[in-house]
Coordinates of C-alpha atoms and ligand atoms in Angstrom, one line a residue:
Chain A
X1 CA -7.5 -40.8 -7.2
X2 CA -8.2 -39.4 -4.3
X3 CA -5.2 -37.6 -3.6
X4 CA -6.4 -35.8 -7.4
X5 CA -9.7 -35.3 -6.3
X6 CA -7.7 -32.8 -3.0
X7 CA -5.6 -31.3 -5.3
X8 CA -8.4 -30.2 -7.6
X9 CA -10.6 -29.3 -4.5
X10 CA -8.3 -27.5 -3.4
X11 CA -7.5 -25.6 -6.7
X12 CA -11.1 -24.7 -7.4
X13 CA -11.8 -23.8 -3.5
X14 CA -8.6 -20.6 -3.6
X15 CA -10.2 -19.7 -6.9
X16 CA -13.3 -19.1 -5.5
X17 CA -11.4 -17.7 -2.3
X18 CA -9.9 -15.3 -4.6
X19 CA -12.7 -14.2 -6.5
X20 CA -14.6 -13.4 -3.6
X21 CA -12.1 -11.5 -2.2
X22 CA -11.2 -9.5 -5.1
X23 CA -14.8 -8.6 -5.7
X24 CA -15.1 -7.8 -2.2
X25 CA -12.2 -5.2 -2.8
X26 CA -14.0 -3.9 -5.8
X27 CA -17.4 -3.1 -3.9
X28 CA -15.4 -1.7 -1.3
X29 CA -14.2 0.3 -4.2
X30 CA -17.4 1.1 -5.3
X31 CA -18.6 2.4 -2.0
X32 CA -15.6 4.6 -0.7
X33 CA -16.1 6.1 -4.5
X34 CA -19.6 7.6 -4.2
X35 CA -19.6 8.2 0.1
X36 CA -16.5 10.1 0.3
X37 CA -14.6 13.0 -1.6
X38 CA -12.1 12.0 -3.6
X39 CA -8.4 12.5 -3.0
X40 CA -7.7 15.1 -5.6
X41 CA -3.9 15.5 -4.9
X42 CA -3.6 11.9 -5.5
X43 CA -5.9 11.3 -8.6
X44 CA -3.8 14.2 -10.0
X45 CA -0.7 12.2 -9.3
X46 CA -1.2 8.9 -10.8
X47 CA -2.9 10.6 -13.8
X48 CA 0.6 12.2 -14.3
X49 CA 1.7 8.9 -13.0
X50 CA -0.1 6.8 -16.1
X51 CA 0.6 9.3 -18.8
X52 CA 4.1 9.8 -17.6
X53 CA 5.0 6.1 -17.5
X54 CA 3.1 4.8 -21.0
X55 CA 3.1 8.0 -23.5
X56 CA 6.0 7.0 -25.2
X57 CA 5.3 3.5 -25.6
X58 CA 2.1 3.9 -26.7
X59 CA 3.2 6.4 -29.6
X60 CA 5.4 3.7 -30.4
X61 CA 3.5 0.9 -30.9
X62 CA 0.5 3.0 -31.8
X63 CA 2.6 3.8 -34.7
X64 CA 3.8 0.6 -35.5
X65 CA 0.0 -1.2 -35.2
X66 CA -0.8 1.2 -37.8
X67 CA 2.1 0.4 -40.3
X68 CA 1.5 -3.0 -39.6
X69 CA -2.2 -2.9 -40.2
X70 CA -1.5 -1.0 -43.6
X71 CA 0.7 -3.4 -44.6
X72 CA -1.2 -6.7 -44.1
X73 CA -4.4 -5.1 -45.1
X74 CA -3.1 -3.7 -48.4
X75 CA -2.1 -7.2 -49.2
X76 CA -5.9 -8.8 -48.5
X77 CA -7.8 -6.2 -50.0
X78 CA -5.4 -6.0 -53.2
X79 CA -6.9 -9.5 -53.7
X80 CA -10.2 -8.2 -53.9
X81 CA -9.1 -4.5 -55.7
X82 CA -10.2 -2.6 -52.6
X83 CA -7.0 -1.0 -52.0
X84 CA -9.3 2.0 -51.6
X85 CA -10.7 0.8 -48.7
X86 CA -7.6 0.8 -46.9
X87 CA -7.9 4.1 -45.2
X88 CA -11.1 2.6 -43.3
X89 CA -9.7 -0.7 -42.5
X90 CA -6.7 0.4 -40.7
X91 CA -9.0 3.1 -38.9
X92 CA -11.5 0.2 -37.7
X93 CA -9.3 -1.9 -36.7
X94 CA -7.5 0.4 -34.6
X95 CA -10.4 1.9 -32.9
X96 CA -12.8 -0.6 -32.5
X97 CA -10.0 -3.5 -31.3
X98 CA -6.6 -2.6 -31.5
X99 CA -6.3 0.4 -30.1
X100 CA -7.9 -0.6 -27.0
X101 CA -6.4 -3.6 -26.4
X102 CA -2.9 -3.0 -26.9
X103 CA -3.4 0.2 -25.1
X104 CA -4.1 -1.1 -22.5
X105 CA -1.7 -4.1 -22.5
X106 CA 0.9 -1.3 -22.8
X107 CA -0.4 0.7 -20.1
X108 CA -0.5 -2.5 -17.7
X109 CA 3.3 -3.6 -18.2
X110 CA 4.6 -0.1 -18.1
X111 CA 1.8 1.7 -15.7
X112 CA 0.2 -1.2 -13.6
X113 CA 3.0 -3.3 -12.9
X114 CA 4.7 0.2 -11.2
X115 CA 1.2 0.7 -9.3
X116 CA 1.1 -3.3 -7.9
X117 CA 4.5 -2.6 -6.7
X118 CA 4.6 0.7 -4.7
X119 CA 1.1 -0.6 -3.2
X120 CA 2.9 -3.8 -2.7
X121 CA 5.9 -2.0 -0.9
X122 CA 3.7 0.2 1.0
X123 CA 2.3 -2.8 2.3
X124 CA 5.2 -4.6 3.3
X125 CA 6.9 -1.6 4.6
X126 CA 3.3 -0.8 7.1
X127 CA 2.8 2.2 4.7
X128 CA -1.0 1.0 4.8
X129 CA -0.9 0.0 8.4
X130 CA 0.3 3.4 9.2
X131 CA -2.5 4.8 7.2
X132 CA -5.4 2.9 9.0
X133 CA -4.0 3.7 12.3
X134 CA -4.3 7.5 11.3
X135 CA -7.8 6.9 10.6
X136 CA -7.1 7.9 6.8
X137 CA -9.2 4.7 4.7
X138 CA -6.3 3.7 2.4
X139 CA -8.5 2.2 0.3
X140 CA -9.6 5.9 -0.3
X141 CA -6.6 7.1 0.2
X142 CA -4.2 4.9 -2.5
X143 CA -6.8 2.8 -4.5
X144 CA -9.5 4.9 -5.2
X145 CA -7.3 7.7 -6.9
X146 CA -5.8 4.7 -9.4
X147 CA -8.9 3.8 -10.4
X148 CA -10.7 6.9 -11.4
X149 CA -7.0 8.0 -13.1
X150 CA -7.1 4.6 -15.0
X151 CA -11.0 5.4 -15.4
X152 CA -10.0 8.7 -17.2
X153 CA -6.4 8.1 -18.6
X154 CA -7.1 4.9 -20.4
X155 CA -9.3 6.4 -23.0
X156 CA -7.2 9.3 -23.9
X157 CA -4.2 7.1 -24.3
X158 CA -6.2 5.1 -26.1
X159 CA -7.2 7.9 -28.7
X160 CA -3.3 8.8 -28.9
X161 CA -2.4 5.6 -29.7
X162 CA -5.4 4.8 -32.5
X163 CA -4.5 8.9 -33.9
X164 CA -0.7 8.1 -34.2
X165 CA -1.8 4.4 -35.7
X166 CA -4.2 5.9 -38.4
X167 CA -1.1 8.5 -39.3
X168 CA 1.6 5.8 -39.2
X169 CA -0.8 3.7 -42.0
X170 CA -1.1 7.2 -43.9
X171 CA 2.2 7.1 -43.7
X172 CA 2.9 3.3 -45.3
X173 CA -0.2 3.6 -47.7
X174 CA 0.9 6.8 -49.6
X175 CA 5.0 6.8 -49.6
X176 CA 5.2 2.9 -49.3
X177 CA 2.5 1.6 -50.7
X178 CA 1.9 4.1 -53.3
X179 CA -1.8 5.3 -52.5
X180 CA -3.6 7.8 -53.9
X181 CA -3.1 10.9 -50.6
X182 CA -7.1 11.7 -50.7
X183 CA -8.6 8.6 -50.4
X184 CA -7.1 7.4 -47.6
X185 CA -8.9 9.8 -45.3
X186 CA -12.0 10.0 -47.5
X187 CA -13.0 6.8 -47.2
X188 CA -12.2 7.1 -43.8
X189 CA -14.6 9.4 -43.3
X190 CA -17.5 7.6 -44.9
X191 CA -16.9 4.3 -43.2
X192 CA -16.4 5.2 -39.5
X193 CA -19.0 5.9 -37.5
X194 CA -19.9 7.6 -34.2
X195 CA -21.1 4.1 -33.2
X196 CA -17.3 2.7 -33.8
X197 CA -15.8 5.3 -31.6
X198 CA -18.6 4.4 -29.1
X199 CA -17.5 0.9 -29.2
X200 CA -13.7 1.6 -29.0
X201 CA -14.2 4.2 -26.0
X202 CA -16.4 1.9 -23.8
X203 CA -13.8 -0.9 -24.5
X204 CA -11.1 1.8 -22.8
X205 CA -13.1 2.8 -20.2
X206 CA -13.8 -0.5 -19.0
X207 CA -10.0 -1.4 -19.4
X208 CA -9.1 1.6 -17.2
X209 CA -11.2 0.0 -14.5
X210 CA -10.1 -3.2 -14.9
X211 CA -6.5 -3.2 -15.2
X212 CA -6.4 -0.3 -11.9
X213 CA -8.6 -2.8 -10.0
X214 CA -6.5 -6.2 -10.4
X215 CA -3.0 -4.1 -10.0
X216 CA -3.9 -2.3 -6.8
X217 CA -5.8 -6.2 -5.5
X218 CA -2.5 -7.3 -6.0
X219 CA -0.7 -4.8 -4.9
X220 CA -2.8 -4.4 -2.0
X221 CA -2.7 -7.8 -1.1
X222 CA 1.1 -8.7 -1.5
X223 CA 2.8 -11.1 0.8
X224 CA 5.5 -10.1 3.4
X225 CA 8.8 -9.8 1.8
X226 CA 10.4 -8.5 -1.7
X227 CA 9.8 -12.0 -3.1
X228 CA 6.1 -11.3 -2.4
X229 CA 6.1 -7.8 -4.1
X230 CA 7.3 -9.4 -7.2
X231 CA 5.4 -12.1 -7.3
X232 CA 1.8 -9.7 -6.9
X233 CA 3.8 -7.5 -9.9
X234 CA 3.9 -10.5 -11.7
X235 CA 0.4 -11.6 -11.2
X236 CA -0.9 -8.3 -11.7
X237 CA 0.2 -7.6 -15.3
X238 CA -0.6 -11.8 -16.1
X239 CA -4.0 -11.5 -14.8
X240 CA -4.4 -7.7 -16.2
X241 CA -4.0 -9.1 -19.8
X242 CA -5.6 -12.4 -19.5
X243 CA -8.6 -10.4 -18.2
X244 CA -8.5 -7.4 -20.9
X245 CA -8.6 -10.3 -24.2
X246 CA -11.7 -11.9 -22.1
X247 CA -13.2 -8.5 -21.1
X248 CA -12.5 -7.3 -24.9
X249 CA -14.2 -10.0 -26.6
X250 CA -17.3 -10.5 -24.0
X251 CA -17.5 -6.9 -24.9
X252 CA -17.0 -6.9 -28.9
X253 CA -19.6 -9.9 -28.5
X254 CA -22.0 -7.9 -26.8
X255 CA -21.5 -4.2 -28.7
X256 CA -21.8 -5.6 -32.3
Chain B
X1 CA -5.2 1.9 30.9
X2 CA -4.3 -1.0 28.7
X3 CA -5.3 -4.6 29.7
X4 CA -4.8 -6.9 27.4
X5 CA -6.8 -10.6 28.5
X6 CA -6.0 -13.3 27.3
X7 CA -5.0 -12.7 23.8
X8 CA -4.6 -15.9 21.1
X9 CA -3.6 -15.3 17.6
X10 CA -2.2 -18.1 15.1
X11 CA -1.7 -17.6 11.1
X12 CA -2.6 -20.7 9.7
X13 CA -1.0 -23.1 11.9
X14 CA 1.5 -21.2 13.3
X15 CA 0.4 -20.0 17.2
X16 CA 2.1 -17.0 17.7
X17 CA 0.3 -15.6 20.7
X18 CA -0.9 -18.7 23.3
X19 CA -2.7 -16.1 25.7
X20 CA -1.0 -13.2 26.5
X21 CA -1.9 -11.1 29.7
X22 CA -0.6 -7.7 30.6
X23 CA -0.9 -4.8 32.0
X24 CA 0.1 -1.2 30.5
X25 CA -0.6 1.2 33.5
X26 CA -1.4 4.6 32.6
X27 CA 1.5 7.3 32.3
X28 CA 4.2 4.5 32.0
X29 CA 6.3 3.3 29.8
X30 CA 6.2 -0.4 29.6
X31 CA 8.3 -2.0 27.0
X32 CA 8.0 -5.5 26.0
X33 CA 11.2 -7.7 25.0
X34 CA 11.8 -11.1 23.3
X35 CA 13.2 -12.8 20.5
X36 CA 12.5 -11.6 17.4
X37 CA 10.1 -13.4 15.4
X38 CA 8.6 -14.0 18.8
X39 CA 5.7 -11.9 17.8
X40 CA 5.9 -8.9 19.4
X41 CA 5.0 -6.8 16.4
X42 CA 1.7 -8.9 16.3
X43 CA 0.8 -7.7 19.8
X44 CA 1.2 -4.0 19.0
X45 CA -0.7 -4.6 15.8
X46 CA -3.5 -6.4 17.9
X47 CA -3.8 -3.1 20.6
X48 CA -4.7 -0.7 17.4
X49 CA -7.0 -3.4 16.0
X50 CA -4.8 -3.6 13.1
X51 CA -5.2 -7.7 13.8
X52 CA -8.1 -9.1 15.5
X53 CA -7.3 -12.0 17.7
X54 CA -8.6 -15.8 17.5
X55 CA -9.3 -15.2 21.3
X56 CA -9.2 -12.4 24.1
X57 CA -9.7 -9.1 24.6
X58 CA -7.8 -5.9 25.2
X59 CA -9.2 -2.7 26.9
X60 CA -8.2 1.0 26.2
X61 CA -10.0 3.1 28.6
X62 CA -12.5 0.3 29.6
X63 CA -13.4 -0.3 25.6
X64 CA -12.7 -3.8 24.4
X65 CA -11.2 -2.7 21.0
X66 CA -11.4 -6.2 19.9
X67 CA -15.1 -5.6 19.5
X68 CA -14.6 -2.1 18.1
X69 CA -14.9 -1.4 13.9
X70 CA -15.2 1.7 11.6
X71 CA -16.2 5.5 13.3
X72 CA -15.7 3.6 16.9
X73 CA -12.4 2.0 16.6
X74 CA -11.2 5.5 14.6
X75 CA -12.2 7.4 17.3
X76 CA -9.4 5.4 19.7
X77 CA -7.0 5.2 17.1
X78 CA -6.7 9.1 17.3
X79 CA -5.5 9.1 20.6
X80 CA -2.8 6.3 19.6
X81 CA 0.7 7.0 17.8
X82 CA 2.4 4.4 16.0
X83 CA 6.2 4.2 15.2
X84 CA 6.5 1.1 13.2
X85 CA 9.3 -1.1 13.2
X86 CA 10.8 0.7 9.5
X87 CA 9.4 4.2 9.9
X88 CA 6.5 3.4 7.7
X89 CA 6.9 6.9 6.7
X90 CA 5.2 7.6 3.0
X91 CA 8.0 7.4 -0.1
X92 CA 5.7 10.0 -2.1
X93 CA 5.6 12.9 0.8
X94 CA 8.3 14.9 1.6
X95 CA 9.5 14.6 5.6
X96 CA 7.5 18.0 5.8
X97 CA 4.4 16.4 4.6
X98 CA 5.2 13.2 6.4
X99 CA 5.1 15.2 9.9
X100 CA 2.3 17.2 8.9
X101 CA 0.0 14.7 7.7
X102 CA -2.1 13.3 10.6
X103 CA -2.9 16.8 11.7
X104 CA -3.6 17.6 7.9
X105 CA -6.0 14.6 7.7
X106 CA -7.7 15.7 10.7
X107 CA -8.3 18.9 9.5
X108 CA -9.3 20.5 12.6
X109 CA -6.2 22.9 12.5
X110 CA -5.5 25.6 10.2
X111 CA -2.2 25.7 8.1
X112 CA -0.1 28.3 10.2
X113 CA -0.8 26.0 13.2
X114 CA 0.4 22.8 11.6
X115 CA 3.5 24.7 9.9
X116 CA 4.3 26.1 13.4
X117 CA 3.9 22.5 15.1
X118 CA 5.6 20.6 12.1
X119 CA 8.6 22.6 12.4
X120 CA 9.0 22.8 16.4
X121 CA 8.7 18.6 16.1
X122 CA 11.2 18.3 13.5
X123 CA 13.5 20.8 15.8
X124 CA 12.9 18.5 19.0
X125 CA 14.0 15.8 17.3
X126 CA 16.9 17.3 15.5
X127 CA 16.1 17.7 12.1
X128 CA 15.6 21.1 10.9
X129 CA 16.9 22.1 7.6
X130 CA 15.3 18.7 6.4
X131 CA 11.8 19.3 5.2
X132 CA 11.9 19.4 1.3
X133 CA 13.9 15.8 1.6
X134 CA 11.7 12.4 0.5
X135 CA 12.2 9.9 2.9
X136 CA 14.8 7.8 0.2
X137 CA 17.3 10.6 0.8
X138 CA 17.2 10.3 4.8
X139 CA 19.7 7.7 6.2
X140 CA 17.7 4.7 8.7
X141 CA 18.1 7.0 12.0
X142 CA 16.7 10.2 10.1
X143 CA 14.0 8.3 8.9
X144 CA 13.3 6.7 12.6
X145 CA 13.2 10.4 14.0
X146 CA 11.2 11.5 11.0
X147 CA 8.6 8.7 12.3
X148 CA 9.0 9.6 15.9
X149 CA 8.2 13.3 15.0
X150 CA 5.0 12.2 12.9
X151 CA 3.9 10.1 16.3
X152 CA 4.6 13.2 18.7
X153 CA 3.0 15.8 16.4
X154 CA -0.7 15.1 16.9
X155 CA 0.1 14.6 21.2
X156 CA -1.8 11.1 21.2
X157 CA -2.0 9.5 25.1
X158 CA -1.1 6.7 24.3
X159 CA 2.5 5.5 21.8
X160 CA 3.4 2.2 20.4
X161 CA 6.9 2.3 19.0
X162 CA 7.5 -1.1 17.4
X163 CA 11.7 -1.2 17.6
X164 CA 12.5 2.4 17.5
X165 CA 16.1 2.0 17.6
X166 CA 16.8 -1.4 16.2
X167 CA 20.0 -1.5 13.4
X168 CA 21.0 1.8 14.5
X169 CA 24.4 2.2 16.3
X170 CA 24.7 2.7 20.1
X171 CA 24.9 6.8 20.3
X172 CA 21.8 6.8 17.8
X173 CA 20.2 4.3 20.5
X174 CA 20.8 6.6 23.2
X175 CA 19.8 10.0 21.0
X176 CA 16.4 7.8 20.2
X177 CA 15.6 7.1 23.7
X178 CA 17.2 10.7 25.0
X179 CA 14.0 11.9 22.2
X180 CA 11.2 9.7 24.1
X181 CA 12.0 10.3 27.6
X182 CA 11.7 14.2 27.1
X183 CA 8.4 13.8 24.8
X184 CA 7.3 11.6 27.8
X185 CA 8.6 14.3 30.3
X186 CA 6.5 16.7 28.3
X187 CA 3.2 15.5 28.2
X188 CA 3.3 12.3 30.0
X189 CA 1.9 9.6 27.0
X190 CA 1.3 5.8 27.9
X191 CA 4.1 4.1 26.5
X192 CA 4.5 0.9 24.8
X193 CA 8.0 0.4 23.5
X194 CA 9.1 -2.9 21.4
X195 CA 12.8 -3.4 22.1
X196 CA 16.0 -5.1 21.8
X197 CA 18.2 -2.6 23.4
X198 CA 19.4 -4.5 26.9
X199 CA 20.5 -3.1 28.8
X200 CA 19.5 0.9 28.0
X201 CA 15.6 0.1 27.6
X202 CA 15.8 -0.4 31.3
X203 CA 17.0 3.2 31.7
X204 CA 13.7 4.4 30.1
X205 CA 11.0 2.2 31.2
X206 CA 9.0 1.8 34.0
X207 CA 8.2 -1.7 33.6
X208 CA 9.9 -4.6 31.4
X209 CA 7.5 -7.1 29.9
X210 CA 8.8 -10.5 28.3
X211 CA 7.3 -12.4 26.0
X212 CA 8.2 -15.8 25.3
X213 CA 6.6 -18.2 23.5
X214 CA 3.4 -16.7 22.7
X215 CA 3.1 -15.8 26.4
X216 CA 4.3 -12.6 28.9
X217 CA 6.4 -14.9 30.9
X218 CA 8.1 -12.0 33.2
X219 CA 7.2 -8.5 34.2
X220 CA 8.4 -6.1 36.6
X221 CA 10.4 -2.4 37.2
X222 CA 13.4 -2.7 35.3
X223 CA 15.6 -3.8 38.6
X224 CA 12.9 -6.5 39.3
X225 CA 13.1 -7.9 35.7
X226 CA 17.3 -8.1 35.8
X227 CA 17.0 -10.1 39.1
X228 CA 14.2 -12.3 37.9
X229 CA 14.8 -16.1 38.4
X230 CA 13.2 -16.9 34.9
X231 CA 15.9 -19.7 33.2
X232 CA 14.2 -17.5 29.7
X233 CA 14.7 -14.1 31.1
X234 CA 18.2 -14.6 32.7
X235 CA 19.6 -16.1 29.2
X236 CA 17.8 -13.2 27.2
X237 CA 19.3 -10.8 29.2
X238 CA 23.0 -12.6 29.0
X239 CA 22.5 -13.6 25.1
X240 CA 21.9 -10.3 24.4
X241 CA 25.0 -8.8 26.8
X242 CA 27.5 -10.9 25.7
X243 CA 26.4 -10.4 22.0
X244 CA 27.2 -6.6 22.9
X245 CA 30.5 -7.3 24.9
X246 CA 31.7 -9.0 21.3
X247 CA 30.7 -6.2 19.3
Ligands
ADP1 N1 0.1 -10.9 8.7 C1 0.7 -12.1 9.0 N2 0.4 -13.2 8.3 C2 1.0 -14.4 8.6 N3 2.0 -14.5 9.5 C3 2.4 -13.4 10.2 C4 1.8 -12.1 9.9 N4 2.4 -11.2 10.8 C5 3.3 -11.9 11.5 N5 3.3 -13.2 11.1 C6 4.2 -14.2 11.7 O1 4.1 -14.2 13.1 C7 5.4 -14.4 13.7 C8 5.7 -13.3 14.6 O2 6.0 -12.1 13.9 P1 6.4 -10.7 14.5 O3 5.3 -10.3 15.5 O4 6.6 -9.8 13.4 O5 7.7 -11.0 15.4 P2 8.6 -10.0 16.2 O6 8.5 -10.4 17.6 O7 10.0 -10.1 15.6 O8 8.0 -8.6 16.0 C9 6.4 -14.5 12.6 O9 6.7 -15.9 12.4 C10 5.7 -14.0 11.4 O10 6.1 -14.7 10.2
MG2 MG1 8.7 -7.0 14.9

C-alpha cells in the first residue's frame, strides 16, 4: 500500500513538474514574442519548412476525408431522402472538424516530429549552448520562428486540405454516386456560414500554436544521447495529438 | 583573471564536481586534463554560466558570474569564445554563415567588414574555397577548424575549447594546436583548453590542470606536471602514453 501510494506520488508530482515547466516555456514564449523583433530569415524558413514537409499529405488525405465523408453521408441521409443535402454535410464536416484536426494530426507527424528532432539534435550537439554563449536567446532564435510559422501555416493548410476534401466529395457525389452537378454546391452555399469558417479557422490557429509549442518543449528539452532525441520525437507527436482531440473538443464545446 | 572557488555541482545524485579550485592567469593557456566523463565539460560550461553550480563561485575580471543573469552575464559572454567538444557549428548555415554569425548578431559591423574578416579566418585556418559548404559536407577536422574560426572571428579575451582535437589523427592534432598557438601569438587570449592529447598539450600550455574526481588534484608548468609525484597524475600520464605507443 504504501509502496502504491510512492508510485502514484510520484506519478502525479513529474506531471505537475512537467506542466509547470512546459508552461514556463510557453510564457517565455510569449514574452521574447512581443519584446523582441522577430527572426524573419528563420520564420521564413520553417514556413517553407511546414508547407514543404505536409503539402502532399495533406492533399492526400484532404482528398480522401472528402470521398470518405461523401460516401458515409450519402448512405445516412439516403435514409432520410436528403441526398440533397450532401453537398453541405461534407462541407461542415470538413471545416468545422475534420479539416482541422486531421490537418493538423498530419502536419504534426510529418512537420513536428522533424521540428522536435533538429531542436532535439541541436541540443545534444551544444547547438543551443553555442547560441546562448553568443548572447543570441535561442528561444528567440529557434522557437519563436516555429511558432508564429505554425501560427500562420496551419490555417492555410488547413483550408487546402478542407478545399481539396469538398472537391474530392464533388467528385464521389456526381460520378459515383450519381448526384445531380448543381446541387451539390448550391446547397453548399446556403448552408455554410461565415460563422462555420470562423469556427474551423480559430480551431487551426490554435492548433498551429499548440502543436509548435509541445514539439519544440520536447525538442528543446531532449535528453543527452540519440535515444533521447527519439524518445522527445516520440513524445512530441503523442502528446501533439492527444492534445489537439482535447483542445478540438474544449473548443467545439465552447464555439457552438 | 579566472578564479574559480570552490565549485560543487551534482545531477541528481551523481557529484561530479566535489570543490574545484583553480586558477586561470591572464594571457595563459591553461589546459585541464582527466578522464573522460570526469566532468571537465561541466567545468567549462560552469565558467560561461551555461550551468550554475550547487556551491562556489568563479570570477572573470573580479565578477562572480555565478551571480550574473540576462544583459549582465551577456555582456561577459561576449568577450568569451567557445569551441565545443563537436563543433556545435549550426546544420542550417553554411560554414560562411557559421563564421560570420557572432559578428552578424552583434551587428555592430557592416557587411564588407565581416566578409573581409570571415574570409581572412577561414584562410588562417586553412579553409578557403569552403564557404558555400553546410557543415554535413565537412569531414570531423574541417568541422573542428570551422568552429575554431567562428571562436577567433569576433577576438574574444578569453577561449574555452572543450576537446579541440579529440578523434582526429595525430598530424590533424598538431595542425589544431599549430592553429591556437599562432591565434594566441596574435592577440594574446586567456586560454582554457580541455584535452586529451598527452603528451603535445604540454607543448602548448602554460600550465596543466588535472582533475580527478570532482577535484583539481595537480597543477603546474607543463615540466612541473610530468614530474609530479601524484599516484593519479603519474598513471594518467603513462595510461595515456602507452595507449599511444600501441597505436
Ligand atoms: N546536463 C547534465 N545533466 C545530467 N548529467 C550531466 C549533464 N552534463 C553532464 N552530466 C554528467 O556529468 C558527468 C561528467 O560529464 P562531462 O563533464 O561531460 O565529462 P567530461 O570530463 O568527459 O567532459 C557525466 O557522468 C555526465 O553524464
Ligand atoms: Mg567533455
Amino acid at each position: 500500500m504504501k509502496q502504491f501510494l510512492k508510485v502514484i506520488g510520484r506519478g502525479v508530482l513529474s506531471l505537475f513538474l512537467f506542466l509547470g515547466r512546459i508552461f514556463l516555456f510557453l510564457l517565455e514564449i510569449i514574452y521574447i514574442t512581443f519584446t523582441t523583433p522577430l527572426k524573419v530569415r528563420n520564420f521564413l524558413r520553417q514556413i517553407r519548412f511546414f508547407g514543404n514537409k505536409s503539402l502532399v499529405v495533406v492533399v492526400f488525405t484532404g482528398a480522401f476525408s472528402g470521398m470518405v465523408l461523401a460516401l458515409q453521408g450519402y448512405y445516412a441521409l439516403n435514409k432520410f431522402g436528403a441526398e440533397a443535402l450532401l453537398g453541405p454535410v461534407v462541407a461542415l464536416s470538413l471545416i468545422r472538424e475534420l479539416g482541422p484536426v486531421l490537418c493538423a494530426l498530419m502536419v504534426t507527424g510529418r512537420a513536428g516530429s522533424a521540428i522536435t528532432a533538429e531542436i532535439g539534435i541541436m541540443r545534444i550537439t551544444e547547438q543551443i549552448d553555442a547560441l546562448t554563449v553568443m548572447a543570441v536567446n535561442p528561444i528567440r532564435y529557434i522557437v519563436v520562428p516555429n511558432i508564429l510559422a505554425g501560427f500562420v501555416t496551419f490555417p492555410l493548410l488547413t483550408a487546402i486540405f478542407d478545399l481539396v476534401g469538398i472537391y474530392g466529395g464533388y467528385f464521389v457525389s456526381v460520378y459515383a454516386l450519381g448526384l445531380s452537378e448543381g446541387t451539390y454546391f448550391s446547397q453548399m452555399e446556403l448552408y455554410v456560414d461565415m460563422e462555420d469558417i470562423k469556427v474551423g479557422l480559430y480551431k487551426s490557429l490554435s492548433f498551429g500554436v499548440i502543436v509548435t509549442w509541445i514539439c519544440t518543449f520536447m525538442g528543446y528539452n531532449a535528453k543527452y544521447g540519440a535515444r533521447g532525441v527519439s524518445k522527445a520525437t516520440t513524445e512530441a507527436v503523442v502528446l501533439s495529438s492527444v492534445v489537439i482531440l482535447i483542445w478540438d473538443y474544449m473548443l467545439g464545446a465552447l464555439l457552438l | 583573471m579566472i578564479e574559480i572557488k570552490d565549485l560543487h555541482k551534482s545531477f541528481g545524485t551523481q557529484r561530479v564536481l566535489k570543490g574545484v579550485n583553480l586558477k586561470i592567469e591572464e594571457g595563459q593557456v591553461t589546459a585541464v586534463v582527466g578522464r573522460s566523463g570526469g566532468g571537465k565539460s561541466v567545468l567549462l560550461k560552469h565558467i560561461v554560466g551555461l550551468i550554475k553550480p550547487d556551491r562556489g563561485s568563479i570570477f572573470i575580471r573580479g565578477q562572480d558570474i555565478t551571480k550574473l543573469s540576462g544583459k549582465r552575464l551577456d555582456e561577459i559572454r561576449s568577450q568569451i569564445g567557445v569551441v565545443f567538444q563537436g563543433g556545435a557549428l549550426f546544420d542550417s548555415l553554411t560554414v560562411y554563415d557559421n563564421v560570420a554569425f557572432p559578428l552578424v548578431e552583434k551587428g555592430k559591423l557592416k557587411k564588407e567588414e565581416i566578409h573581409k574578416r570571415v574570409i581572412k579566418a577561414l584562410s588562417d585556418v586553412g579553409l578557403q574555397g569552403m564557404e558555400y559548404k553546410y557543415p554535413a559536407e565537412l569531414s570531423g577536422g574541417m568541422r573542428k577548424r570551422v568552429a575554431l574560426a567562428r571562436a577567433l572571428i569576433s577576438e574574444p579575451k578569453i577561449i574555452l575549447f572543450d576537446e579541440p582535437t579529440t578523434g582526429l589523427d595525430p598530424i590533424l592534432v598538431r595542425t589544431i594546436h599549430k592553429l591556437i598557438r599562432q591565434a594566441h601569438e596574435q592577440y594574446g587570449f586567456t586560454g582554457l583548453i580541455i584535452s586529451h592529447e598527452i603528451p603535445e598539450i604540454f607543448e602548448i600550455s602554460d600550465k596543466v590542470a588535472m582533475l580527478h574526481d570532482g577535484k583539481i588534484i595537480e597543477v603546474g608548468t607543463p615540466e612541473e606536471f610530468q614530474k609530479s609525484e601524484n599516484p593519479y597524475v603519474k598513471n594518467f600520464i603513462m595510461g595515456l602514453e602507452e595507449q599511444e605507443d600501441r597505436l
